Amino acid sequence: MSVNAWLKAQRPLADRSLVSAIWLNTANGLLAINQAWALAVILDAVIFKDADLTEVRSWLWGLLALFATRALIVWHAERAAFQAAASVRVKLRDQVYRHLQRLGPAYLSGQQSGALIETLTKGIDDLEGYYARFVPAMALVMILPPAILVAVMPMDWLSGLIMLITAPLIPLFMILIGSGAEARNRQQWQRLVRLGAHFLDVIQGLTTLKLFGASRREIEILARISDEYRHSTMQVLRIAFLSSAVLEFFASVGIALVAVLIGFRLYDLALPVPDWIPIPKLTYLQGLFVLMLAPEFYAPLRHLGTQYHARLGAVAAAEQLIQILDTPPSQINPGKEPLAATPPFGVRFDEVSFSYGPGREVLKGLSLEIPPGQCIALIGPSGAGKTTVINLLLGFLVPTRGRILIGWQSLAELDLDDWRRHLAWVPQQPRLFQGTIADNIRLGRPEADLATVRAAARRARADAFIETLPLGYDSPVGERGTGLSGGQIQRIALARAFVRDAPLVILDEPTANLDPESERLVQEGIAELARDRTLLVIAHRLSTVRRADRILVLDQGRLIEQGTHDELIAAGGFYARMLAAQGPLQQGGCGG
Amino acid sequence: MNELRPLWRLFRPYRGWMLFGTLVALLTLLANVALMAAAGWFLTAMATAGAAGVTINYFTPAALIRGSAILRTVGRYGERLINHEATFRLIAGLRVWFYRHLEPLAPARLQQYHSGDLLSRIRADIDALDTLYVRVLIPLAVAGLSLLLFTGFLLFHHPVLALTGLGFWLLAGVGLPLWSQVRGREPGRRIAADEAALRAAVIDGVQGLAELGVYGAAEHQAQRIATLSRDLIAEQGRLSSDQGLTQAGVGLCANLSLWLLLWIAIPLVDDGRLMPPHLAMLALFTLASFESVAPLAPAFQMLGRTQAAARRLFAIVDTKPAVSEPSAPSPRPERFDIEFRDVSFTYPGASRPALSGIRLAVPQGGRVAVIGATGSGKSTLFNLLLRFWTPDAGSIHLGGYDILDFHGDDLRRSIAVVSQHTHLFAASIRENLRIAAPEASQEALESACRVAQIHDFIAGLPEGYDTWVGETGVRLSGGQGRRIAVARALLKDAPILLLDEPTEGLDADTERELMRALDTLMVGRTVLLITHRPAGLDWVDQVLVLDQGRELARGDVSVIPSALQTHLLPL
């Protein structure tokens, strides 16, 4: 769908407010016609009918009433316009976010989250320019000039003709100029983006520049690039400004022509036209009225010109939004059944294959078993498919072939929300959400009381450091857990898993970036978690998995070895070789 | 306005352009007003003359009307051209000035700002200052000058008219905007807070989607975002209503000014003290004149925002650098050993010292590893060695000379750094490499990349070394970025090498390849490595184990296990 069509299609989201805004603006415009008439009557009376103040008094009070009414209308039109855009923004933001949720993490991993966040916050706000400014302005252009023509034509078709001819010429020329500039714009655009980004790029990399002694050199480069930017942009703008010049030209010329021709006729000056064309005759009253309407005729077009920028911002945002909304959720899990198996349950992969696309097959007929109540370690080189196994279990991906069985049910048949209630997951870099530490630990069970939270933190070896914080469990955390070390974040994530009290826990590289002390504590927490639960641990570091009940070795999407640590060492296969390459091991692993 | 005074000084080179631009804008406005006023006069004069059968010279007023129309058109185009030209020059000047002042402050004084925050603040603030000229200065100047002229014009006809006219202009141009400003302060604050809260919730909702989904908290987050969205918009609605009121008020002022004019001028016409054409002229003049004060309400709003932006930018720029440059020329060391002598340092505002009494001697060609947990002070050693900060006590020596005797750039010429985070500039790979050696030939670049194990990858890209990388280009993985950093270090060919957790976050294969590249890099150089992993350090001559800024152990590799076992590292 084109951007324009899409923007139009969202209008129903604006409720009645948009229509209100348009009607109010129209009313304001029509009252302007009345105002012009009243003013013309007053001036005509005073100048040509020798009226004094008392005679025009009633008209003057009428004029005042018009002023007050118009002011009220303008105020409410503004409010309606805002409301219209506001309505669209609130609803659209909710729609787009929920769509993102349906698209799932699989979609998000392929995008730059920064851009998505910008789109959801500022981008949606930019739509205001379209619904609150552009649409009402556009509607006014459609309604008011014709209304004025209707008022003017019967009185003076000559002035009406002038207005009628100049008006369409404006958008015509603007489009001609615009399309001429379009091609050059597109060429320049990427260049301008790069030039424009240079300044911030240099600031971000200031330390790097300093390390290479290039930071002072950069001053001249910065000056030169800014100059180039100015030069390039001005070349583009020179043409763009012609558009507004055209608008100004026809509007000014139109008004001037109307004024001069009315003046000539009021003076009874013969106009240089052939006799057979009947020039309309005017009274002063009529002439003044038409003159005052002339700027009002062009005003909506001038106003539209100033709102064009607002539209551009909205169009850019809309393009981003359409991209998101048009992406269909690729992994649809149609299952609806609740999980029948009772904990502890085991999981079995039955000839599971998964590919991200043609030629990108990650799992090739993988069959493995995770027996209930055991601690299973999943290892293998990067790219072997470990993360894919996790994502399949978590329901983020759907196998292209084969089945995943929990008990006797296939994962594809299960209701995803119900299945996930039986899961806890500690990712490689757990995320702490805006809120307190307690809120974060409660993530999987919001109704849990503080005692439960504390108990979970104790078991996860996190309570000690939480107690040392000034606000304890009420300490605010957010985003990447600012102020907390990697190990501390990991342990809070473990506490989360404890509170969740799920029968199947999945841990992804739990000690990857930790220093020895943190690693030891996290290992202890994992050992506690492993009791009475089924645990699946992915690890890069062989030291992490030494004590697992079983080690599954994955390579190139296939299970190539399995067994306990001692069995695999004795077998002298892939595992044994990987171990030899690593170096001396430390304590730790599934069993503590 | 105080915040803007230094800015005014900054704009000095461009004052000519700014004056020119203001003048053209003023002329355009005057042409606009003249067009309507003259038309009103013309019509009425022609009508009265026609009715009375009197001849008048209609060429001049008709010419004035036509001239105003042309002037309005040309003026508009010229004004936009000139003012954009002026703006871009101002922008360029602003950026160069800001960078020049920011440069000596990095990275020490900028570390207190969370990186993303600093950048978005700078971007928003500089953008606000960019619009200062066009959206604030010009409307204010043009309004002020035109009001003077308009008042004079009205004075010419009748002093009372001038008074009422001026009164309404000031009400519409100053009174109403100020009222709107004052009323908008509280909502403005709340809006900023609401925007931040919404943004945080969206960030959580997008980046944390996976965990939210698994833990069943996704619906809650969606509702939270919707609620915050509604709150923000409600607050914005209040502000918008006030702005609408102001706009309506300005229009009302114009109309009331006209109304009052009629009450005053009509008796004058009846008495014969005012000519009828002048009545029409003054009426149309009044309505048209308010075009000069209409842009003042948004201008005042922008002024507030600009002052805040200027204040923040000056706060950054007015800081004193953390290190000062010596006056004498830098010494030229003949050997490249490093020595830390009883070095202590506390970051400003920190509760405990980052380093206490650290002693370390790294001989020329030596290889030393500094081991410790996060927060143990390892990175501080590097920061001090690179002269980004000055030690509170003790001294650091390079080749026998105190590093404080060196100019920062000269000192760093002898040191190359490979760290976890490699910043790639938005430029080609070639330019990114040339930072290290601006004169390097293509062969030199390629051979360095070959050693860094990255040449094949670059050659495999469709545009090879010309590939645009960085923010606006192709994204490289962590491992690839780090190998470019190694290539840079090779090109720089500095005698001292600092390695800051170079293999962190890489998988085993990439780590192996990187170590291979580093092995070649380290040949013949003095190497200082910081890491938190005590394993795999057989190639190191000496280690220093740090804990909370203090030395835990120092010696050869054998001291590590006992250091870790005997002392319980706190949480």
mmCIF file of C-alpha atoms in Angstrom, chain A residues 428 490 508-515 519 540-541 544, chain B residues 504-505 532-533:
data_model
loop_
_atom_site.group_PDB
_atom_site.id
_atom_site.type_symbol
_atom_site.label_atom_id
_atom_site.label_comp_id
_atom_site.label_asym_id
_atom_site.label_seq_id
_atom_site.Cartn_x
_atom_site.Cartn_y
_atom_site.Cartn_z
ATOM 1 C CA GLN A 428 22.874 -14.939 28.134
ATOM 2 C CA GLN A 490 22.671 -12.881 36.316
ATOM 3 C CA ASP A 508 21.973 -19.870 28.038
ATOM 4 C CA GLU A 509 25.674 -19.370 28.708
ATOM 5 C CA PRO A 510 25.041 -18.435 32.328
ATOM 6 C CA THR A 511 28.646 -17.673 33.221
ATOM 7 C CA ALA A 512 29.978 -16.371 29.935
ATOM 8 C CA ASN A 513 31.208 -12.929 30.916
ATOM 9 C CA LEU A 514 31.668 -13.235 34.628
ATOM 10 C CA ASP A 515 34.716 -12.937 36.818
ATOM 11 C CA GLU A 519 30.904 -17.352 38.369
ATOM 12 C CA HIS A 540 30.566 -22.378 25.469
ATOM 13 C CA ARG A 541 32.833 -22.867 28.374
ATOM 14 C CA THR A 544 30.499 -25.067 33.075
ATOM 15 C CA GLU B 504 35.933 -10.671 25.486
ATOM 16 C CA GLY B 505 32.572 -11.726 24.138
ATOM 17 C CA HIS B 532 39.426 -10.717 34.274
ATOM 18 C CA ARG B 533 40.172 -14.255 33.191
#
